mmCIF file of N, CA, C and O in Angstrom:
data_model
loop_
_atom_site.group_PDB
_atom_site.id
_atom_site.type_symbol
_atom_site.label_atom_id
_atom_site.label_comp_id
_atom_site.label_asym_id
_atom_site.label_seq_id
_atom_site.Cartn_x
_atom_site.Cartn_y
_atom_site.Cartn_z
ATOM 1 N N MET A 1 6.093 26.113 8.815
ATOM 2 C CA MET A 1 5.272 25.229 8.017
ATOM 3 C C MET A 1 4.597 24.200 8.920
ATOM 4 O O MET A 1 5.250 23.553 9.738
ATOM 5 N N GLU A 2 3.305 24.051 8.773
ATOM 6 C CA GLU A 2 2.537 23.134 9.599
ATOM 7 C C GLU A 2 2.670 21.703 9.079
ATOM 8 O O GLU A 2 2.588 21.452 7.882
ATOM 9 N N VAL A 3 2.879 20.768 9.984
ATOM 10 C CA VAL A 3 3.016 19.355 9.628
ATOM 11 C C VAL A 3 1.622 18.733 9.581
ATOM 12 O O VAL A 3 0.861 18.858 10.540
ATOM 13 N N PRO A 4 1.258 18.039 8.484
ATOM 14 C CA PRO A 4 -0.056 17.385 8.420
ATOM 15 C C PRO A 4 -0.212 16.338 9.519
ATOM 16 O O PRO A 4 0.763 15.672 9.901
ATOM 17 N N LEU A 5 -1.430 16.189 10.024
ATOM 18 C CA LEU A 5 -1.693 15.203 11.063
ATOM 19 C C LEU A 5 -1.918 13.810 10.491
ATOM 20 O O LEU A 5 -1.743 12.816 11.180
ATOM 21 N N ARG A 6 -2.343 13.751 9.200
ATOM 22 C CA ARG A 6 -2.626 12.458 8.574
ATOM 23 C C ARG A 6 -2.107 12.437 7.135
ATOM 24 O O ARG A 6 -2.083 13.462 6.473
ATOM 25 N N TYR A 7 -1.740 11.252 6.695
ATOM 26 C CA TYR A 7 -1.340 11.022 5.312
ATOM 27 C C TYR A 7 -2.024 9.756 4.815
ATOM 28 O O TYR A 7 -2.294 8.838 5.593
ATOM 29 N N ALA A 8 -2.292 9.707 3.517
ATOM 30 C CA ALA A 8 -2.717 8.482 2.851
ATOM 31 C C ALA A 8 -1.468 7.913 2.190
ATOM 32 O O ALA A 8 -0.849 8.569 1.354
ATOM 33 N N VAL A 9 -1.074 6.708 2.590
ATOM 34 C CA VAL A 9 0.136 6.063 2.082
ATOM 35 C C VAL A 9 -0.294 4.921 1.163
ATOM 36 O O VAL A 9 -1.122 4.081 1.549
ATOM 37 N N THR A 10 0.258 4.889 -0.048
ATOM 38 C CA THR A 10 -0.080 3.854 -1.018
ATOM 39 C C THR A 10 0.901 2.696 -0.917
ATOM 40 O O THR A 10 2.103 2.880 -1.066
ATOM 41 N N LEU A 11 0.354 1.511 -0.645
ATOM 42 C CA LEU A 11 1.151 0.288 -0.559
ATOM 43 C C LEU A 11 0.899 -0.534 -1.819
ATOM 44 O O LEU A 11 -0.251 -0.845 -2.132
ATOM 45 N N PRO A 12 1.949 -0.891 -2.557
ATOM 46 C CA PRO A 12 1.737 -1.693 -3.761
ATOM 47 C C PRO A 12 1.258 -3.094 -3.412
ATOM 48 O O PRO A 12 1.502 -3.590 -2.307
ATOM 49 N N GLY A 13 0.564 -3.723 -4.364
ATOM 50 C CA GLY A 13 0.143 -5.111 -4.173
ATOM 51 C C GLY A 13 1.354 -6.028 -4.193
ATOM 52 O O GLY A 13 2.452 -5.620 -4.584
ATOM 53 N N PRO A 14 1.177 -7.279 -3.785
ATOM 54 C CA PRO A 14 2.288 -8.236 -3.793
ATOM 55 C C PRO A 14 2.882 -8.386 -5.193
ATOM 56 O O PRO A 14 2.156 -8.395 -6.184
ATOM 57 N N THR A 15 4.182 -8.527 -5.264
ATOM 58 C CA THR A 15 4.881 -8.664 -6.530
ATOM 59 C C THR A 15 4.346 -9.858 -7.312
ATOM 60 O O THR A 15 4.198 -10.948 -6.767
ATOM 61 N N GLY A 16 4.042 -9.619 -8.579
ATOM 62 C CA GLY A 16 3.582 -10.682 -9.468
ATOM 63 C C GLY A 16 2.124 -11.046 -9.314
ATOM 64 O O GLY A 16 1.627 -11.903 -10.030
ATOM 65 N N SER A 17 1.401 -10.399 -8.406
ATOM 66 C CA SER A 17 0.009 -10.781 -8.169
ATOM 67 C C SER A 17 -0.977 -9.983 -9.005
ATOM 68 O O SER A 17 -2.124 -10.356 -9.127
ATOM 69 N N HIS A 18 -0.529 -8.873 -9.557
ATOM 70 C CA HIS A 18 -1.393 -7.961 -10.311
ATOM 71 C C HIS A 18 -2.529 -7.421 -9.449
ATOM 72 O O HIS A 18 -3.545 -6.974 -9.970
ATOM 73 N N ALA A 19 -2.360 -7.498 -8.132
ATOM 74 C CA ALA A 19 -3.359 -6.949 -7.216
ATOM 75 C C ALA A 19 -3.235 -5.431 -7.200
ATOM 76 O O ALA A 19 -2.147 -4.883 -7.376
ATOM 77 N N PRO A 20 -4.342 -4.733 -7.004
ATOM 78 C CA PRO A 20 -4.282 -3.271 -6.958
ATOM 79 C C PRO A 20 -3.559 -2.798 -5.700
ATOM 80 O O PRO A 20 -3.473 -3.528 -4.702
ATOM 81 N N PRO A 21 -3.036 -1.577 -5.746
ATOM 82 C CA PRO A 21 -2.409 -1.032 -4.540
ATOM 83 C C PRO A 21 -3.452 -0.833 -3.443
ATOM 84 O O PRO A 21 -4.652 -0.765 -3.704
ATOM 85 N N ARG A 22 -2.966 -0.740 -2.224
ATOM 86 C CA ARG A 22 -3.831 -0.524 -1.055
ATOM 87 C C ARG A 22 -3.446 0.805 -0.438
ATOM 88 O O ARG A 22 -2.264 1.136 -0.349
ATOM 89 N N VAL A 23 -4.427 1.575 -0.005
ATOM 90 C CA VAL A 23 -4.160 2.866 0.631
ATOM 91 C C VAL A 23 -4.419 2.741 2.127
ATOM 92 O O VAL A 23 -5.467 2.251 2.545
ATOM 93 N N VAL A 24 -3.432 3.173 2.920
ATOM 94 C CA VAL A 24 -3.523 3.116 4.377
ATOM 95 C C VAL A 24 -3.382 4.534 4.924
ATOM 96 O O VAL A 24 -2.496 5.274 4.499
ATOM 97 N N VAL A 25 -4.259 4.906 5.842
ATOM 98 C CA VAL A 25 -4.178 6.223 6.469
ATOM 99 C C VAL A 25 -3.296 6.096 7.709
ATOM 100 O O VAL A 25 -3.493 5.198 8.537
ATOM 101 N N VAL A 26 -2.317 6.996 7.800
ATOM 102 C CA VAL A 26 -1.436 7.027 8.967
ATOM 103 C C VAL A 26 -1.621 8.353 9.693
ATOM 104 O O VAL A 26 -1.905 9.374 9.090
ATOM 105 N N GLN A 27 -1.482 8.326 11.002
ATOM 106 C CA GLN A 27 -1.681 9.471 11.910
ATOM 107 C C GLN A 27 -0.353 9.854 12.528
ATOM 108 O O GLN A 27 0.471 8.994 12.830
ATOM 109 N N ALA A 28 -0.166 11.139 12.785
ATOM 110 C CA ALA A 28 1.038 11.620 13.465
ATOM 111 C C ALA A 28 1.101 11.040 14.876
ATOM 112 O O ALA A 28 0.087 10.948 15.568
ATOM 113 N N THR A 29 2.312 10.656 15.293
ATOM 114 C CA THR A 29 2.498 10.087 16.637
ATOM 115 C C THR A 29 3.078 11.106 17.615
ATOM 116 O O THR A 29 3.080 10.867 18.814
ATOM 117 N N GLY A 30 3.613 12.202 17.089
ATOM 118 C CA GLY A 30 4.305 13.166 17.937
ATOM 119 C C GLY A 30 5.772 12.830 18.098
ATOM 120 O O GLY A 30 6.526 13.589 18.696
ATOM 121 N N GLU A 31 6.188 11.692 17.559
ATOM 122 C CA GLU A 31 7.594 11.280 17.617
ATOM 123 C C GLU A 31 8.344 11.856 16.411
ATOM 124 O O GLU A 31 7.743 12.268 15.431
ATOM 125 N N VAL A 32 9.660 11.828 16.513
ATOM 126 C CA VAL A 32 10.522 12.264 15.418
ATOM 127 C C VAL A 32 11.495 11.122 15.127
ATOM 128 O O VAL A 32 12.026 10.505 16.059
ATOM 129 N N SER A 33 11.715 10.838 13.842
ATOM 130 C CA SER A 33 12.614 9.753 13.439
ATOM 131 C C SER A 33 14.066 10.161 13.687
ATOM 132 O O SER A 33 14.358 11.338 13.915
ATOM 133 N N PRO A 34 14.997 9.207 13.602
ATOM 134 C CA PRO A 34 16.419 9.545 13.726
ATOM 135 C C PRO A 34 16.879 10.566 12.674
ATOM 136 O O PRO A 34 17.842 11.290 12.906
ATOM 137 N N ASP A 35 16.153 10.633 11.546
ATOM 138 C CA ASP A 35 16.472 11.613 10.496
ATOM 139 C C ASP A 35 15.852 12.981 10.770
ATOM 140 O O ASP A 35 15.997 13.903 9.968
ATOM 141 N N GLY A 36 15.082 13.097 11.871
ATOM 142 C CA GLY A 36 14.455 14.371 12.219
ATOM 143 C C GLY A 36 13.115 14.612 11.559
ATOM 144 O O GLY A 36 12.582 15.713 11.618
ATOM 145 N N GLU A 37 12.534 13.573 10.945
ATOM 146 C CA GLU A 37 11.241 13.696 10.273
ATOM 147 C C GLU A 37 10.122 13.208 11.188
ATOM 148 O O GLU A 37 10.341 12.341 12.044
ATOM 149 N N PRO A 38 8.889 13.737 11.006
ATOM 150 C CA PRO A 38 7.761 13.273 11.815
ATOM 151 C C PRO A 38 7.463 11.800 11.569
ATOM 152 O O PRO A 38 7.609 11.308 10.446
ATOM 153 N N VAL A 39 7.039 11.103 12.617
ATOM 154 C CA VAL A 39 6.700 9.683 12.534
ATOM 155 C C VAL A 39 5.180 9.537 12.539
ATOM 156 O O VAL A 39 4.485 10.209 13.301
ATOM 157 N N TYR A 40 4.691 8.646 11.680
ATOM 158 C CA TYR A 40 3.261 8.363 11.538
ATOM 159 C C TYR A 40 3.045 6.865 11.651
ATOM 160 O O TYR A 40 3.930 6.072 11.333
ATOM 161 N N THR A 41 1.840 6.465 12.105
ATOM 162 C CA THR A 41 1.509 5.045 12.200
ATOM 163 C C THR A 41 0.056 4.826 11.802
ATOM 164 O O THR A 41 -0.774 5.733 11.922
ATOM 165 N N ASP A 42 -0.244 3.607 11.330
ATOM 166 C CA ASP A 42 -1.630 3.261 11.021
ATOM 167 C C ASP A 42 -2.357 2.929 12.320
ATOM 168 O O ASP A 42 -1.745 2.839 13.387
ATOM 169 N N ALA A 43 -3.677 2.723 12.234
ATOM 170 C CA ALA A 43 -4.495 2.486 13.430
ATOM 171 C C ALA A 43 -4.061 1.237 14.185
ATOM 172 O O ALA A 43 -4.127 1.198 15.413
ATOM 173 N N ALA A 44 -3.604 0.211 13.464
ATOM 174 C CA ALA A 44 -3.191 -1.038 14.104
ATOM 175 C C ALA A 44 -1.773 -0.973 14.653
ATOM 176 O O ALA A 44 -1.363 -1.839 15.421
ATOM 177 N N GLY A 45 -1.018 0.025 14.238
ATOM 178 C CA GLY A 45 0.366 0.147 14.679
ATOM 179 C C GLY A 45 1.322 -0.765 13.932
ATOM 180 O O GLY A 45 2.465 -0.937 14.344
ATOM 181 N N THR A 46 0.872 -1.342 12.819
ATOM 182 C CA THR A 46 1.722 -2.265 12.065
ATOM 183 C C THR A 46 2.582 -1.560 11.022
ATOM 184 O O THR A 46 3.593 -2.113 10.599
ATOM 185 N N LEU A 47 2.188 -0.376 10.621
ATOM 186 C CA LEU A 47 2.966 0.394 9.645
ATOM 187 C C LEU A 47 3.425 1.684 10.313
ATOM 188 O O LEU A 47 2.601 2.525 10.682
ATOM 189 N N ARG A 48 4.733 1.822 10.514
ATOM 190 C CA ARG A 48 5.320 3.038 11.077
ATOM 191 C C ARG A 48 6.238 3.624 10.023
ATOM 192 O O ARG A 48 7.127 2.936 9.527
ATOM 193 N N VAL A 49 6.000 4.890 9.687
ATOM 194 C CA VAL A 49 6.772 5.538 8.630
ATOM 195 C C VAL A 49 7.213 6.925 9.062
ATOM 196 O O VAL A 49 6.609 7.539 9.940
ATOM 197 N N GLU A 50 8.291 7.405 8.428
ATOM 198 C CA GLU A 50 8.634 8.819 8.504
ATOM 199 C C GLU A 50 8.229 9.402 7.166
ATOM 200 O O GLU A 50 8.307 8.717 6.138
ATOM 201 N N VAL A 51 7.732 10.647 7.165
ATOM 202 C CA VAL A 51 7.255 11.257 5.929
ATOM 203 C C VAL A 51 8.004 12.555 5.688
ATOM 204 O O VAL A 51 8.121 13.398 6.582
ATOM 205 N N ALA A 52 8.520 12.686 4.458
ATOM 206 C CA ALA A 52 9.206 13.912 4.044
ATOM 207 C C ALA A 52 8.991 14.107 2.548
ATOM 208 O O ALA A 52 9.206 13.176 1.765
ATOM 209 N N HIS A 53 8.544 15.287 2.164
ATOM 210 C CA HIS A 53 8.407 15.670 0.759
ATOM 211 C C HIS A 53 7.537 14.700 -0.035
ATOM 212 O O HIS A 53 7.862 14.344 -1.169
ATOM 213 N N GLY A 54 6.441 14.226 0.547
ATOM 214 C CA GLY A 54 5.516 13.346 -0.157
ATOM 215 C C GLY A 54 5.965 11.899 -0.241
ATOM 216 O O GLY A 54 5.364 11.109 -0.965
ATOM 217 N N VAL A 55 7.013 11.539 0.504
ATOM 218 C CA VAL A 55 7.518 10.165 0.492
ATOM 219 C C VAL A 55 7.484 9.609 1.912
ATOM 220 O O VAL A 55 7.989 10.232 2.840
ATOM 221 N N ALA A 56 6.884 8.423 2.057
ATOM 222 C CA ALA A 56 6.867 7.722 3.336
ATOM 223 C C ALA A 56 7.921 6.624 3.292
ATOM 224 O O ALA A 56 7.974 5.848 2.334
ATOM 225 N N ARG A 57 8.745 6.575 4.318
ATOM 226 C CA ARG A 57 9.782 5.536 4.420
ATOM 227 C C ARG A 57 9.505 4.709 5.674
ATOM 228 O O ARG A 57 9.505 5.252 6.782
ATOM 229 N N PRO A 58 9.262 3.395 5.500
ATOM 230 C CA PRO A 58 8.997 2.546 6.670
ATOM 231 C C PRO A 58 10.174 2.571 7.652
ATOM 232 O O PRO A 58 11.330 2.505 7.244
ATOM 233 N N LEU A 59 9.867 2.676 8.929
ATOM 234 C CA LEU A 59 10.902 2.670 9.968
ATOM 235 C C LEU A 59 11.326 1.253 10.310
ATOM 236 O O LEU A 59 12.436 1.035 10.781
ATOM 237 N N ASP A 60 10.439 0.301 10.096
ATOM 238 C CA ASP A 60 10.733 -1.108 10.361
ATOM 239 C C ASP A 60 10.517 -1.885 9.067
ATOM 240 O O ASP A 60 9.547 -2.637 8.950
ATOM 241 N N PRO A 61 11.411 -1.699 8.077
ATOM 242 C CA PRO A 61 11.158 -2.343 6.778
ATOM 243 C C PRO A 61 11.207 -3.863 6.881
ATOM 244 O O PRO A 61 12.087 -4.417 7.534
ATOM 245 N N ALA A 62 10.217 -4.498 6.287
ATOM 246 C CA ALA A 62 10.171 -5.956 6.233
ATOM 247 C C ALA A 62 10.782 -6.398 4.900
ATOM 248 O O ALA A 62 10.755 -5.644 3.930
ATOM 249 N N PRO A 63 11.327 -7.582 4.856
ATOM 250 C CA PRO A 63 11.872 -8.075 3.586
ATOM 251 C C PRO A 63 10.803 -8.032 2.499
ATOM 252 O O PRO A 63 9.664 -8.421 2.726
ATOM 253 N N GLY A 64 11.151 -7.507 1.351
ATOM 254 C CA GLY A 64 10.210 -7.419 0.243
ATOM 255 C C GLY A 64 9.331 -6.186 0.263
ATOM 256 O O GLY A 64 8.622 -5.911 -0.686
ATOM 257 N N ARG A 65 9.357 -5.425 1.335
ATOM 258 C CA ARG A 65 8.538 -4.209 1.418
ATOM 259 C C ARG A 65 9.299 -3.057 0.770
ATOM 260 O O ARG A 65 10.500 -2.945 0.907
ATOM 261 N N HIS A 66 8.577 -2.224 0.068
ATOM 262 C CA HIS A 66 9.199 -1.090 -0.616
ATOM 263 C C HIS A 66 9.755 -0.088 0.392
ATOM 264 O O HIS A 66 9.170 0.144 1.438
ATOM 265 N N ALA A 67 10.885 0.520 0.032
ATOM 266 C CA ALA A 67 11.536 1.474 0.930
ATOM 267 C C ALA A 67 10.963 2.877 0.807
ATOM 268 O O ALA A 67 11.090 3.673 1.725
ATOM 269 N N CYS A 68 10.351 3.211 -0.324
ATOM 270 C CA CYS A 68 9.775 4.538 -0.546
ATOM 271 C C CYS A 68 8.345 4.378 -1.023
ATOM 272 O O CYS A 68 8.091 3.690 -2.009
ATOM 273 N N LEU A 69 7.422 5.017 -0.335
ATOM 274 C CA LEU A 69 6.005 4.921 -0.651
ATOM 275 C C LEU A 69 5.426 6.311 -0.848
ATOM 276 O O LEU A 69 5.842 7.254 -0.184
ATOM 277 N N ARG A 70 4.454 6.448 -1.710
ATOM 278 C CA ARG A 70 3.805 7.733 -1.947
ATOM 279 C C ARG A 70 2.926 8.086 -0.753
ATOM 280 O O ARG A 70 2.177 7.258 -0.250
ATOM 281 N N ALA A 71 3.034 9.343 -0.297
ATOM 282 C CA ALA A 71 2.245 9.825 0.842
ATOM 283 C C ALA A 71 1.570 11.145 0.466
ATOM 284 O O ALA A 71 2.242 12.086 0.068
ATOM 285 N N LEU A 72 0.255 11.171 0.575
ATOM 286 C CA LEU A 72 -0.507 12.392 0.284
ATOM 287 C C LEU A 72 -1.113 12.929 1.574
ATOM 288 O O LEU A 72 -1.771 12.179 2.318
ATOM 289 N N PRO A 73 -0.919 14.229 1.863
ATOM 290 C CA PRO A 73 -1.500 14.797 3.076
ATOM 291 C C PRO A 73 -3.033 14.752 3.015
ATOM 292 O O PRO A 73 -3.609 14.906 1.951
ATOM 293 N N MET A 74 -3.654 14.531 4.163
ATOM 294 C CA MET A 74 -5.118 14.494 4.270
ATOM 295 C C MET A 74 -5.581 15.584 5.204
ATOM 296 O O MET A 74 -4.856 15.957 6.131
ATOM 297 N N PRO A 75 -6.803 16.062 4.971
ATOM 298 C CA PRO A 75 -7.337 17.101 5.879
ATOM 299 C C PRO A 75 -7.631 16.534 7.263
ATOM 300 O O PRO A 75 -7.729 15.373 7.467
#
């Protein structure tokens, strides 16, 4: 099975703000997480996630940041 090179990851708006979610594109880094999943990062390198089964999990979770994010493969 081929691993996608890019994913669109949906980040929810701040809690209580009623702001719309934000979509961030992440690119494969060639690294593998401790769980054995591919690692992806955004262009700025501020969001690093592992992606498995349509779910992105931040590798460096910040307080208040969601642990599971929706990830859609991109062409």
